[in-house]
Short mmCIF file of C-alpha atoms and ligand atoms in Angstrom, two decimals:
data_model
loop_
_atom_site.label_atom_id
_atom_site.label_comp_id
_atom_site.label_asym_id
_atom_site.label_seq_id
_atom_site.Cartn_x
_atom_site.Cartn_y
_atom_site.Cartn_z
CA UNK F 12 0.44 -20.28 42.98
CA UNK F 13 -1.55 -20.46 39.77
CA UNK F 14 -5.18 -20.53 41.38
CA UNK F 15 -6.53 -19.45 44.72
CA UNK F 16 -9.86 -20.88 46.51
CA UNK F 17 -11.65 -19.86 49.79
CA UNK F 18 -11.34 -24.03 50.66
CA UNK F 19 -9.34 -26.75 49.42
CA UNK F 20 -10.86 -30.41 50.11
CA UNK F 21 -8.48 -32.95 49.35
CA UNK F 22 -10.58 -36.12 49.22
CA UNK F 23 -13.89 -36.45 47.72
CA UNK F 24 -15.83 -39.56 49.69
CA UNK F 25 -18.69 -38.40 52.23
CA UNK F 26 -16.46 -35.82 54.48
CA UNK F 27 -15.37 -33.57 51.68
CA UNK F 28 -18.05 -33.87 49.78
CA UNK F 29 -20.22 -32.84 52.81
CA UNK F 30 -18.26 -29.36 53.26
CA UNK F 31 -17.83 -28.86 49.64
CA UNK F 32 -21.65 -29.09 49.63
CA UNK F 33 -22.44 -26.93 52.57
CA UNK F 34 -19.59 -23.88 52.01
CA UNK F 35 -20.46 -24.10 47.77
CA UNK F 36 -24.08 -23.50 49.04
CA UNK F 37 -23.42 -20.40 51.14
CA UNK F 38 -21.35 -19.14 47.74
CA UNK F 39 -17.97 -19.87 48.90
CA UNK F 40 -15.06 -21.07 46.01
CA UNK F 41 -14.44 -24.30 46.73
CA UNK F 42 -12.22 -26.96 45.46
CA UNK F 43 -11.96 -30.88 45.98
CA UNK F 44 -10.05 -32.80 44.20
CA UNK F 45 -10.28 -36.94 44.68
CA UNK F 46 -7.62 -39.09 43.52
CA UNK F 47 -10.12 -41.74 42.17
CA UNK F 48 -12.65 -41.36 39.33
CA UNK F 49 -15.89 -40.33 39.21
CA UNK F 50 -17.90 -43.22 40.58
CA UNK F 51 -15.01 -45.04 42.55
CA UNK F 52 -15.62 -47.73 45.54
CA UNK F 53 -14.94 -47.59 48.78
CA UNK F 54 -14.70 -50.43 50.92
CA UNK F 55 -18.00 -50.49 53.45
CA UNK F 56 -20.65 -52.11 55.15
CA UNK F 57 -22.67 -49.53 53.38
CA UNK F 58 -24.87 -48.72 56.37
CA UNK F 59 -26.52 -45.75 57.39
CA UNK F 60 -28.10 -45.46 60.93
CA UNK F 61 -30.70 -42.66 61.71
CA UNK F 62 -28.16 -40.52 62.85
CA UNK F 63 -26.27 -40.48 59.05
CA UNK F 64 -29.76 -39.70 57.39
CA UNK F 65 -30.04 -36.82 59.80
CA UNK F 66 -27.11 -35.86 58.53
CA UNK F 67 -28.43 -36.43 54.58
CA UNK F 68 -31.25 -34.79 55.33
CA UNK F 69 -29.74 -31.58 57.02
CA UNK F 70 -27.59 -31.51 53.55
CA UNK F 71 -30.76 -31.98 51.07
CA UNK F 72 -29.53 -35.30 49.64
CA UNK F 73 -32.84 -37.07 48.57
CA UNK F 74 -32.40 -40.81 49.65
CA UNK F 75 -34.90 -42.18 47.08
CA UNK F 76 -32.00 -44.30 45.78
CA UNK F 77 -31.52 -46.01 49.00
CA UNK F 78 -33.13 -48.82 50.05
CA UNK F 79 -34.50 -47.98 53.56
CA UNK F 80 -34.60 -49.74 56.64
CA UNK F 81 -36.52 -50.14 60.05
CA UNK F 82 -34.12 -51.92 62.43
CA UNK F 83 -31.45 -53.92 63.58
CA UNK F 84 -31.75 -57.79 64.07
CA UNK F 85 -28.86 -58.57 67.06
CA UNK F 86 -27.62 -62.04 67.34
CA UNK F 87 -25.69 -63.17 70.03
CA UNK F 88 -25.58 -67.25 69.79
CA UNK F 89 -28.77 -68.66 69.59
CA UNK F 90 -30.67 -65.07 71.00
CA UNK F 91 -32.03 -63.13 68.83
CA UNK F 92 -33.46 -59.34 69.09
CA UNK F 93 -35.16 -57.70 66.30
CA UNK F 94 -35.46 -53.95 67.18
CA UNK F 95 -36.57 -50.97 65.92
CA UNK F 96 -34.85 -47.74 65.35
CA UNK F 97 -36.03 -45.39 68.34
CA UNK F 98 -38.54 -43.20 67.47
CA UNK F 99 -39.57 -39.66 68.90
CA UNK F 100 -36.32 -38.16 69.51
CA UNK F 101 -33.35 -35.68 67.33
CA UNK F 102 -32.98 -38.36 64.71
CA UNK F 103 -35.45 -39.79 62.17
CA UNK F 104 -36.70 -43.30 62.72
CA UNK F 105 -35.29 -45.40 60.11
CA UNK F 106 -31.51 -46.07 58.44
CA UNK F 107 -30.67 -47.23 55.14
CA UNK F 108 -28.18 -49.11 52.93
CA UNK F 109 -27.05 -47.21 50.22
CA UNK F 110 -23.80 -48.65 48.49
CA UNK F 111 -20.82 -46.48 48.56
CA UNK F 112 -20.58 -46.06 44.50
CA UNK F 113 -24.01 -44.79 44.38
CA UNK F 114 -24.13 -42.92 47.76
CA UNK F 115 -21.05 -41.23 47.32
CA UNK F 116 -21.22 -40.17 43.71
CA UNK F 117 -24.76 -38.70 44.98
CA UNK F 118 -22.62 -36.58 47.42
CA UNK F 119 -19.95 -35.27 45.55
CA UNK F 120 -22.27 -34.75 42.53
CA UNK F 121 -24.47 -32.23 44.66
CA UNK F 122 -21.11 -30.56 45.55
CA UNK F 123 -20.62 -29.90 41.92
CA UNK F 124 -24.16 -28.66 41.33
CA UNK F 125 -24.08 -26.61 44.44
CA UNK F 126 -20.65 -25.10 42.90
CA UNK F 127 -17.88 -26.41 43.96
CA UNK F 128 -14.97 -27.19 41.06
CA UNK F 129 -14.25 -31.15 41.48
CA UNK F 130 -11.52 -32.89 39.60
CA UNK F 131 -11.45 -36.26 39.94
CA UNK F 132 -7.99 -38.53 39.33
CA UNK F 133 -6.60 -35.43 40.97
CA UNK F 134 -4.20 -35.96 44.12
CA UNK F 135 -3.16 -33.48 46.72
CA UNK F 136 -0.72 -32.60 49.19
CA UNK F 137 -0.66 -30.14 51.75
CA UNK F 138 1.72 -27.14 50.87
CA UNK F 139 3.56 -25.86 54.42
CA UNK F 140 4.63 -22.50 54.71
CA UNK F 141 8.39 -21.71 56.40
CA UNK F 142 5.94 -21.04 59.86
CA UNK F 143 4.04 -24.21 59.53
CA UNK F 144 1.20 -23.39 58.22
CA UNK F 145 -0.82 -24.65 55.67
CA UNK F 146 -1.42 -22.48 52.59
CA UNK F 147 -2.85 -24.75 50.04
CA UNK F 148 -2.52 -27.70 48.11
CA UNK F 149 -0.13 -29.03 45.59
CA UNK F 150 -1.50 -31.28 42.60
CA UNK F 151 -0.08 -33.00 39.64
CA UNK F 152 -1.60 -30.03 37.40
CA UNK F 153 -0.13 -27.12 39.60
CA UNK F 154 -0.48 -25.50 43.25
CA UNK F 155 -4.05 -24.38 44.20
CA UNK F 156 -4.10 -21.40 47.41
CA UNK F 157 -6.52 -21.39 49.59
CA UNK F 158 -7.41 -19.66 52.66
CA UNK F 159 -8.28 -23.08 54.33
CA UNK F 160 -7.25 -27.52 53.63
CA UNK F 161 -9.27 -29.50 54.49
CA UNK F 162 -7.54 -33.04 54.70
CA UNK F 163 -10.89 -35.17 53.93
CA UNK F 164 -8.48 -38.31 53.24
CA UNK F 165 -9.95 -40.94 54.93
CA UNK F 166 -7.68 -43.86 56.95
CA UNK F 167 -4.54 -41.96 57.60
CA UNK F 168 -2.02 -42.07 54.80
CA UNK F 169 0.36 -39.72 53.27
CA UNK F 170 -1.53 -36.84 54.08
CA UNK F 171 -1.59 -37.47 57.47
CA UNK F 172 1.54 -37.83 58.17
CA UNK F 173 2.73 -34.62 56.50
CA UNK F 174 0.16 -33.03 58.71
CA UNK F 175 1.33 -35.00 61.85
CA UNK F 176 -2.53 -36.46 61.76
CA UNK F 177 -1.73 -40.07 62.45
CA UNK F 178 -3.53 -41.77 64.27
CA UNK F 179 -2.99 -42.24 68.22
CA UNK F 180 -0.88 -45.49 68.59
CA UNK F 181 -1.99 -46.15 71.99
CA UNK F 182 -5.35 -46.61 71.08
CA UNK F 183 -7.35 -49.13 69.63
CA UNK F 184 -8.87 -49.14 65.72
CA UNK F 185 -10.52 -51.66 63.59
CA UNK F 186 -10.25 -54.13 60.20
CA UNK F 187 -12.94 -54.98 58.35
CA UNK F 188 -13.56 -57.35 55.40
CA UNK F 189 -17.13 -56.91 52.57
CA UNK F 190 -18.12 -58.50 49.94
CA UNK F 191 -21.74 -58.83 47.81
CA UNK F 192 -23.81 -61.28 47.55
CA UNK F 193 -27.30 -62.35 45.94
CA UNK F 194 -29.63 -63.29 48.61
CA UNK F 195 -33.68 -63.29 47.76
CA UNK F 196 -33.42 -61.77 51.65
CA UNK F 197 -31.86 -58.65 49.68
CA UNK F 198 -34.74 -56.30 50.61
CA UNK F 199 -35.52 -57.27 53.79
CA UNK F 200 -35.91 -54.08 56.13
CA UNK F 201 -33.65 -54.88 59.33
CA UNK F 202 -29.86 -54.66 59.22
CA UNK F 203 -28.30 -57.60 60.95
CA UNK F 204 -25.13 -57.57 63.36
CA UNK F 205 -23.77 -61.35 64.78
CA UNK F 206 -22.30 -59.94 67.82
CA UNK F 207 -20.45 -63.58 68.70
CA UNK F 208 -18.11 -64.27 66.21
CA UNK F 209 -14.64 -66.51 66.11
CA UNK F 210 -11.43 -66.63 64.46
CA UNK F 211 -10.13 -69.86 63.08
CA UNK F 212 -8.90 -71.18 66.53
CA UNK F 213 -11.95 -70.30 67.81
CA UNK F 214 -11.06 -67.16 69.81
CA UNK F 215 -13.61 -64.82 70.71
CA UNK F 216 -13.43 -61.59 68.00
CA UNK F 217 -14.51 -58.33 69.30
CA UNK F 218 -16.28 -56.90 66.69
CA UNK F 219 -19.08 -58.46 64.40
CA UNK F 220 -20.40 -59.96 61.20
CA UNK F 221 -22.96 -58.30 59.19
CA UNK F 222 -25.64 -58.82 56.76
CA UNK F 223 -26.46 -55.16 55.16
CA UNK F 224 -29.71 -55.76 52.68
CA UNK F 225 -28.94 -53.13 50.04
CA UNK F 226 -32.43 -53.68 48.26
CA UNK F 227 -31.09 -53.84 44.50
CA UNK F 228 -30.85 -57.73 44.66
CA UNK F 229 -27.89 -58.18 47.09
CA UNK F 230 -26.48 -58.09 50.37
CA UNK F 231 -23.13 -56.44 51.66
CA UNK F 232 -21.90 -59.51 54.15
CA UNK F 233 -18.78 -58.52 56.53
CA UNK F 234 -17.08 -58.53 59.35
CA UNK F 235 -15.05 -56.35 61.25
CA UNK F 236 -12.59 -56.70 64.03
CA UNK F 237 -10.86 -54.55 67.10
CA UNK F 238 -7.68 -54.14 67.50
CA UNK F 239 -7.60 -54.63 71.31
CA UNK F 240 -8.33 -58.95 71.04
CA UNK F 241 -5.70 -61.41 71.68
CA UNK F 242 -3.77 -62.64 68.25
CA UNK F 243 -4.57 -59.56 66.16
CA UNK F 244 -2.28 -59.22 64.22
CA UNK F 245 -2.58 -62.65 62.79
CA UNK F 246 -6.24 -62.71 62.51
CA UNK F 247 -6.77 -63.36 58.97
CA UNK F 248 -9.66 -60.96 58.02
CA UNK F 249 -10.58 -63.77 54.49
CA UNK F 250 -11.02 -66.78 57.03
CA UNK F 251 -13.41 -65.40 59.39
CA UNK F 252 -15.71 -63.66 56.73
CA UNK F 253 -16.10 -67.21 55.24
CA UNK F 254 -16.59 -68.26 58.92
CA UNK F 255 -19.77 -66.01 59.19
CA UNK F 256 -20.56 -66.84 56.09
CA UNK F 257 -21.06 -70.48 56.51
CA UNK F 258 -23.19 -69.32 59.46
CA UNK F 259 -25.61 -66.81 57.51
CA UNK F 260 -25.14 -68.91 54.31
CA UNK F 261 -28.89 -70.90 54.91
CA UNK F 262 -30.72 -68.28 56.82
CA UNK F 263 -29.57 -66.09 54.15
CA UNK F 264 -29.72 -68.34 51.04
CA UNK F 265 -26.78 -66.58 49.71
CA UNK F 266 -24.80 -66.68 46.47
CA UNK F 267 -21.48 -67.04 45.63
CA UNK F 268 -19.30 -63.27 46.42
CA UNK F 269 -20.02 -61.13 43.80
CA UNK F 270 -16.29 -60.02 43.92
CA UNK F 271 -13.54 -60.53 45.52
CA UNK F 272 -13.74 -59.69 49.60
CA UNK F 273 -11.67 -56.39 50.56
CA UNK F 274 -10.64 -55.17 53.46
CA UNK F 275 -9.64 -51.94 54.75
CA UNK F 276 -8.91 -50.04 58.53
CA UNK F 277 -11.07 -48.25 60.77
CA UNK F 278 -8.93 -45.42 62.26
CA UNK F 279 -10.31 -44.47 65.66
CA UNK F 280 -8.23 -41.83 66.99
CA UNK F 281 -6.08 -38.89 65.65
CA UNK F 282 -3.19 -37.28 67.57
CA UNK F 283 -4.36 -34.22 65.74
CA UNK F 284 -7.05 -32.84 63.68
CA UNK F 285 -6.32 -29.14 63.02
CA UNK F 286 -3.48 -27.04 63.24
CA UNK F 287 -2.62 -23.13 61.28
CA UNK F 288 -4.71 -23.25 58.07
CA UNK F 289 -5.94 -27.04 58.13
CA UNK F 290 -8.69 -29.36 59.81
CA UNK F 291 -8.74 -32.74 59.37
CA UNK F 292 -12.54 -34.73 59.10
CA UNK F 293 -14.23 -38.10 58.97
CA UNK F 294 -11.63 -41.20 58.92
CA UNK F 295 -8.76 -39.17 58.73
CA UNK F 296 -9.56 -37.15 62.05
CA UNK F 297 -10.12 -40.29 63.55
CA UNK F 298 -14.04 -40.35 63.87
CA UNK F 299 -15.18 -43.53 63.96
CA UNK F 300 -17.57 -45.26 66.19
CA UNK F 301 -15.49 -47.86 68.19
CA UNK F 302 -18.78 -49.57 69.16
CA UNK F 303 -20.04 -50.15 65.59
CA UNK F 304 -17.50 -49.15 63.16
CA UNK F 305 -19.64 -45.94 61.60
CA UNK F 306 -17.92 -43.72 60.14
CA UNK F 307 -20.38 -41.76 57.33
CA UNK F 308 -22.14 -40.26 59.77
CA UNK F 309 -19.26 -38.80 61.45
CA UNK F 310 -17.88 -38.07 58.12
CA UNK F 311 -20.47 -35.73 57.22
CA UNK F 312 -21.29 -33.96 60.73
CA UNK F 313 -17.73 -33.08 61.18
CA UNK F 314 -17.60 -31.73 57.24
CA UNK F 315 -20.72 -29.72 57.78
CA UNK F 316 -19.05 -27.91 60.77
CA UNK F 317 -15.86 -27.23 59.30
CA UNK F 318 -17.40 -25.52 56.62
CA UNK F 319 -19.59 -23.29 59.06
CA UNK F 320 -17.07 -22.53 60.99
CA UNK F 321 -14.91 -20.99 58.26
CA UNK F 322 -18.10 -19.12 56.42
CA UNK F 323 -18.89 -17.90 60.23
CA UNK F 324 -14.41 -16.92 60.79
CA UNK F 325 -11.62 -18.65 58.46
CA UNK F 326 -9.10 -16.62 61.32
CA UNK F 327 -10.87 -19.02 63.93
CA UNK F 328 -12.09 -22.12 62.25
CA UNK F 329 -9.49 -24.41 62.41
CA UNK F 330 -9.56 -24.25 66.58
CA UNK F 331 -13.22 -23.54 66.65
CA UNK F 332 -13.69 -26.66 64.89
CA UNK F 333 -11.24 -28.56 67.14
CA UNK F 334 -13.57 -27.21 70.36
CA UNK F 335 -16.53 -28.00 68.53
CA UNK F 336 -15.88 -31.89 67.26
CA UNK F 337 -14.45 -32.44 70.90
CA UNK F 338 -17.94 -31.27 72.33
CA UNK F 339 -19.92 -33.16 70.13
CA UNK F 340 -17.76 -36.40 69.73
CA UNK F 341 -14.60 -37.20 72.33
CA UNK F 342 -16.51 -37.80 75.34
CA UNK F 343 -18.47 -40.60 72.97
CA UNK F 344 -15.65 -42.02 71.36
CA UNK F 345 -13.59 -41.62 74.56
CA UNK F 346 -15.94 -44.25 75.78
CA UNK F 347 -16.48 -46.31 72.59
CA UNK F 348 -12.39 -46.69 73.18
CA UNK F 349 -13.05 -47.68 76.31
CA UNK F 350 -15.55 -50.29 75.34
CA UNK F 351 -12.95 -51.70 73.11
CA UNK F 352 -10.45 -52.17 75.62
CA UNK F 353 -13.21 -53.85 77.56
CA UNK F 354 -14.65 -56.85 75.10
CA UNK F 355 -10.88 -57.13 74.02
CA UNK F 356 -10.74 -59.74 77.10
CA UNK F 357 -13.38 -62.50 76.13
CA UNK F 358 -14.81 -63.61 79.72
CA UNK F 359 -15.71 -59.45 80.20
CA UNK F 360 -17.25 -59.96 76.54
CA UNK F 361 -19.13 -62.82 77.02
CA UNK F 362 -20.62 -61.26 80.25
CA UNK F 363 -21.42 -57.89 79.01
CA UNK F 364 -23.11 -59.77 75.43
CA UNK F 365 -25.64 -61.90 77.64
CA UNK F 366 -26.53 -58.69 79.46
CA UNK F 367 -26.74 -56.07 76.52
CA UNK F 368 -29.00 -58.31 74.61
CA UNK F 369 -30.67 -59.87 78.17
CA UNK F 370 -33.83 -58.80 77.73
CA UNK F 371 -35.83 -56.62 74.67
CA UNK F 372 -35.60 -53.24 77.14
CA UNK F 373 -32.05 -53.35 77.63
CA UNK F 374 -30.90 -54.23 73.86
CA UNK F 375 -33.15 -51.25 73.03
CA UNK F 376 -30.96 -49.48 75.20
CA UNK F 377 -27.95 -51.36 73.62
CA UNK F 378 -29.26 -50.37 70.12
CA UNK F 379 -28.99 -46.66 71.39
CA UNK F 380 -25.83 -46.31 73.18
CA UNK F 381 -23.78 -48.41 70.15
CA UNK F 382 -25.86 -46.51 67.34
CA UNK F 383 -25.03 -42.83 69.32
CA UNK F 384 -28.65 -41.81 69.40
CA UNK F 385 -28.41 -40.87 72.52
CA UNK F 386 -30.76 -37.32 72.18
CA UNK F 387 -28.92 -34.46 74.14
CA UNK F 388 -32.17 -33.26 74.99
CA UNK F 389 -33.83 -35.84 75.88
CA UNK F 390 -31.59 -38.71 76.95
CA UNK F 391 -33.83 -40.64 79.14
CA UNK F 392 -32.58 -44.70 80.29
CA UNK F 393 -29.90 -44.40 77.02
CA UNK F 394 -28.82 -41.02 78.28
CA UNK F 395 -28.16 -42.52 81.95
CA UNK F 396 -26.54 -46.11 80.52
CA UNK F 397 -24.00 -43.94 78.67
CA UNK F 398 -22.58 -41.78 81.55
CA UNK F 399 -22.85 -44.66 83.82
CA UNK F 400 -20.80 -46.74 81.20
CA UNK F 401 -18.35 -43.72 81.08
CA UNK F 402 -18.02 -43.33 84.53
CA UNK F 403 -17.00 -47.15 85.17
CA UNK F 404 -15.28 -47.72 81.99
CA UNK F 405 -13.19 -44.51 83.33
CA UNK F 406 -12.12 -46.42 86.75
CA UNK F 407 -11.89 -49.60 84.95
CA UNK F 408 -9.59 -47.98 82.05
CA UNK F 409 -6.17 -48.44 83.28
CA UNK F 410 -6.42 -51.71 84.59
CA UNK F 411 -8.20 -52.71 80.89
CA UNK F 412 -5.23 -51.48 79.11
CA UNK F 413 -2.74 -53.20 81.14
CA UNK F 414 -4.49 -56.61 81.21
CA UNK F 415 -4.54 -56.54 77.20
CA UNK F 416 -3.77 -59.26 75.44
CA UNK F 417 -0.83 -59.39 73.23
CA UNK F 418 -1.80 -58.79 69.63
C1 FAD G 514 -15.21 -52.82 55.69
C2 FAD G 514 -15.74 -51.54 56.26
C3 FAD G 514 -17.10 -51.43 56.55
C4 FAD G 514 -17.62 -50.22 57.01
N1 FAD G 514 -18.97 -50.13 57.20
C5 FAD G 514 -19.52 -48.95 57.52
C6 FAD G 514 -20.92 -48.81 57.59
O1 FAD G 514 -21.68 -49.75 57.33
N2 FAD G 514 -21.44 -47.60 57.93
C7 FAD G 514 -20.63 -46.53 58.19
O2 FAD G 514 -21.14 -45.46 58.52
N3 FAD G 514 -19.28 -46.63 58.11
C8 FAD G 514 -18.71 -47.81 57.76
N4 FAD G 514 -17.35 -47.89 57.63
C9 FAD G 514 -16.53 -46.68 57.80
C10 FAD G 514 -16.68 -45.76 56.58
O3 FAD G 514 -16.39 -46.47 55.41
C11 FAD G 514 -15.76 -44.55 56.70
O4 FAD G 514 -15.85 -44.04 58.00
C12 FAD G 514 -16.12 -43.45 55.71
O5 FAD G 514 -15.86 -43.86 54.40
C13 FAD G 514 -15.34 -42.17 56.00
O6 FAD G 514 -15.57 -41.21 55.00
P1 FAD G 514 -14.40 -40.16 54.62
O7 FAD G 514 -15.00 -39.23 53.62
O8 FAD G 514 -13.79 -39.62 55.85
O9 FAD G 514 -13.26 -41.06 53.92
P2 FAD G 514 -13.32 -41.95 52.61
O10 FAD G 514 -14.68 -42.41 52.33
O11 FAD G 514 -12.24 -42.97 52.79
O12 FAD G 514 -12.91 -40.95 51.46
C14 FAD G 514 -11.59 -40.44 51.38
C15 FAD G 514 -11.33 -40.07 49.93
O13 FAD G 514 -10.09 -39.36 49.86
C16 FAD G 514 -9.42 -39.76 48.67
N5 FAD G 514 -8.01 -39.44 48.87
C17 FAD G 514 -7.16 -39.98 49.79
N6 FAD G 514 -5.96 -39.38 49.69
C18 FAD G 514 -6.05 -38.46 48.71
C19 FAD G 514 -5.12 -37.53 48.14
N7 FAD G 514 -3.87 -37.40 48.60
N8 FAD G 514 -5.56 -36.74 47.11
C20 FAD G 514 -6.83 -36.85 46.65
N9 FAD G 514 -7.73 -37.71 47.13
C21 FAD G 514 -7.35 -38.51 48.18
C22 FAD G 514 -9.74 -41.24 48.54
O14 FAD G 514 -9.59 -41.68 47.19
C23 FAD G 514 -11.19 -41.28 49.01
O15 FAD G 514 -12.10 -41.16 47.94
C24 FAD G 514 -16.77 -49.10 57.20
C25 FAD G 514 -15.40 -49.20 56.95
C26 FAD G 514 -14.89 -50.42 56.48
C27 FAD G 514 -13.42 -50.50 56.19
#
């Protein structure tokens, strides 16, 4: 091989950025290399709860170019709950929008600065040794060594499936559909989530349609859907955003879409995230929340710890990290998969919506549990509602799965 690196990112939105940041920092030779150009979309709801600006914060990204916000206005049919971000505990007490071109060029920009050699327009593949393991990438301009991959690919693709990544067919994931719009609403400081949305024959979706005020003049409006509802696969993602649209369209005083609405997955599970010289992280591990479709967050925890973990052992990282994600995450998303099985059958749904946003104290507690800012150390009524949910979702499980509706 022509070049050699300590770790090879392949993938440069918030995951790889986020190791290439923290392992160019502690002076190891890093490379990423990102199929798209400098400055390229991705498809979001551009949201950022107080748990992903923890995560900016621990990697020094200034968020000045953000526009902030307080809180999350719930709607469930005519009830409405405008709450704020919990305050006093691990995570700081306000989100953001911050739209993907801008956010993630500020991420993979700090990787450069902090060291790390970027090339943009630049695919990869995994190169596997004759024992299976992974020994570096291969690009258009030549094979790059290094002592560890890290598959920072988002949704499962190629990639994946040379590294046996996919994800878990068994289990549920998500669609979801944005587009821009001019709303003089653009700065307002609450994010907005329609928990009760329909499909064109009027099904109940599981999922839900957003207003995201990103401050500069416009809103991102979406809507995203779980895989576990009845009539799936035929849901067609363009009709129900202009559903919720015609619902938000006065409150909101939009515009026509700025572009045209696109759509993308949600991958929720991975039947594997490391193996002999690799990890996988963010969307192409599989970490997404199945209760609110965040993914950044996840994206740039799980980069920050691979990176660690190899500056602490490259021998160990790969299954270090695999112990370590599990800890942190799987028990969460275990029951966020769970959840999804669960308001995939409407009645269950409709009865868990009325409760969750019942009464201000409970869809504070809502706003927790979906959101993950649950605090470890102190986890108070949130703490409780989650292993309670856990526990019952658990029993409830099998009989959840078999009940599902066809897709
Ligand atoms: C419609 C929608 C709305 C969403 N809204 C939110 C939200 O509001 N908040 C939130 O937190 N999450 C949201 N998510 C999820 C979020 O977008 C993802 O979880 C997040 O982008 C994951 O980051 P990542 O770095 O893992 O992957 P990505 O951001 O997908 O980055 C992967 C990168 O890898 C590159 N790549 C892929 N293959 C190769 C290759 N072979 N060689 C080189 N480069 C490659 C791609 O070009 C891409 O730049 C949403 C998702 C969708 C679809």
């Amino acid at each position: 091989m022509s070049e050699r690196f300590d770790i090879a990112v392949i993938g440069g939105g918030p995951a790889g950025a986020a190791t290439a940041i923290r392992a160019a920092r502690a002076g190891a030779r890093v490379v990423v290399v990102e199929k798209g150009p400098h400055g390229r979309d991705k498809i979001c709801g551009d949201g950022l709860t107080p748990r992903a600006v923890a995560a900016l914060n621990e990697l020094e990204i200034a968020l000045d170019d953000a526009h902030q916000i307080d809180g999350l206005r719930m709607i469930a049919g005519k009830q409405v709950r405008q709450l704020p971000w919990p305050d006093g505990g691990r995570f700081p007490n306000h989100g953001a929008v911050w739209p993907r071109r801008r956010l993630d060029a500020a991420l993979i920009d700090a990787a450069a600065a902090a060291g790390a050699d970027v090339r943009f327009e630049t695919s990869g593949e995994p190169i596997i040794d004759g024992g299976g393991r992974v020994t570096g990438i291969d690009t258009p301009r030549g094979m790059i060594a290094a002592d560890l991959v890290v598959a920072a690919t988002g949704a499962p693709g190629g990639v994946a499936r040379v590294l046996g990544a996919d994800r878990d067919p068994n289990e549920p994931f998500g669609l979801a559909i944005r587009a821009y719009v001019e709303s003089p609403r653009h700065d307002d400081r609450h994010l907005e989530a329609c928990l009760t949305i329909r499909d064109q024959h009027g099904t109940w979706v599981p999922g839900y349609g957003w207003m995201f005020p990103c401050g500069d003049g416009t809103v991102n409006i979406g809507v995203g859907a779980l895989s576990t509802m009845k009539g799936f696969r035929k849901l067609n993602l363009n009709h129900l955003l202009d559903s919720y649209r015609s619902l938000v369209a006065d409150t909101w005083e939009i515009g026509p879409n700025l572009e045209r609405p696109r759509a993308w997955r949600l991958p929720m599970s991975a039947v594997k995230r490391h193996g002999p010289g690799w990890v996988a992280i963010g969307d192409a591990a599989g970490l997404v929340n199945p209760m609110n479709g965040e993914g950044i967050d996840y994206g740039l925890e799980s980069g920050m710890l691979a990176a660690d973990l190899f500056l602490a052992d490259p021998a160990t990282a790969p299954d270090r990290y695999d112990e370590q994600i599990g800890e942190r995450f799987d028990g969460f998303l275990r029951t966020g998969r769970r959840f999804a099985f669960l308001i995939g059958h409407p009645r269950l749904m409709r009865t868990g919506l009325r409760f969750a946003v019942g009464t201000e104290a409970i869809a504070g507690i809502t706003l927790q549990v979906m959101g993950n800012l649950v605090d470890a150390d102190t986890p108070g009524a949130a703490g409780r509602t989650l292993r309670a949910a856990d526990r019952v979702l658990g029993v409830a499980d099998p009989l959840l799965r078999r009940t599902r509706a066809k897709a």
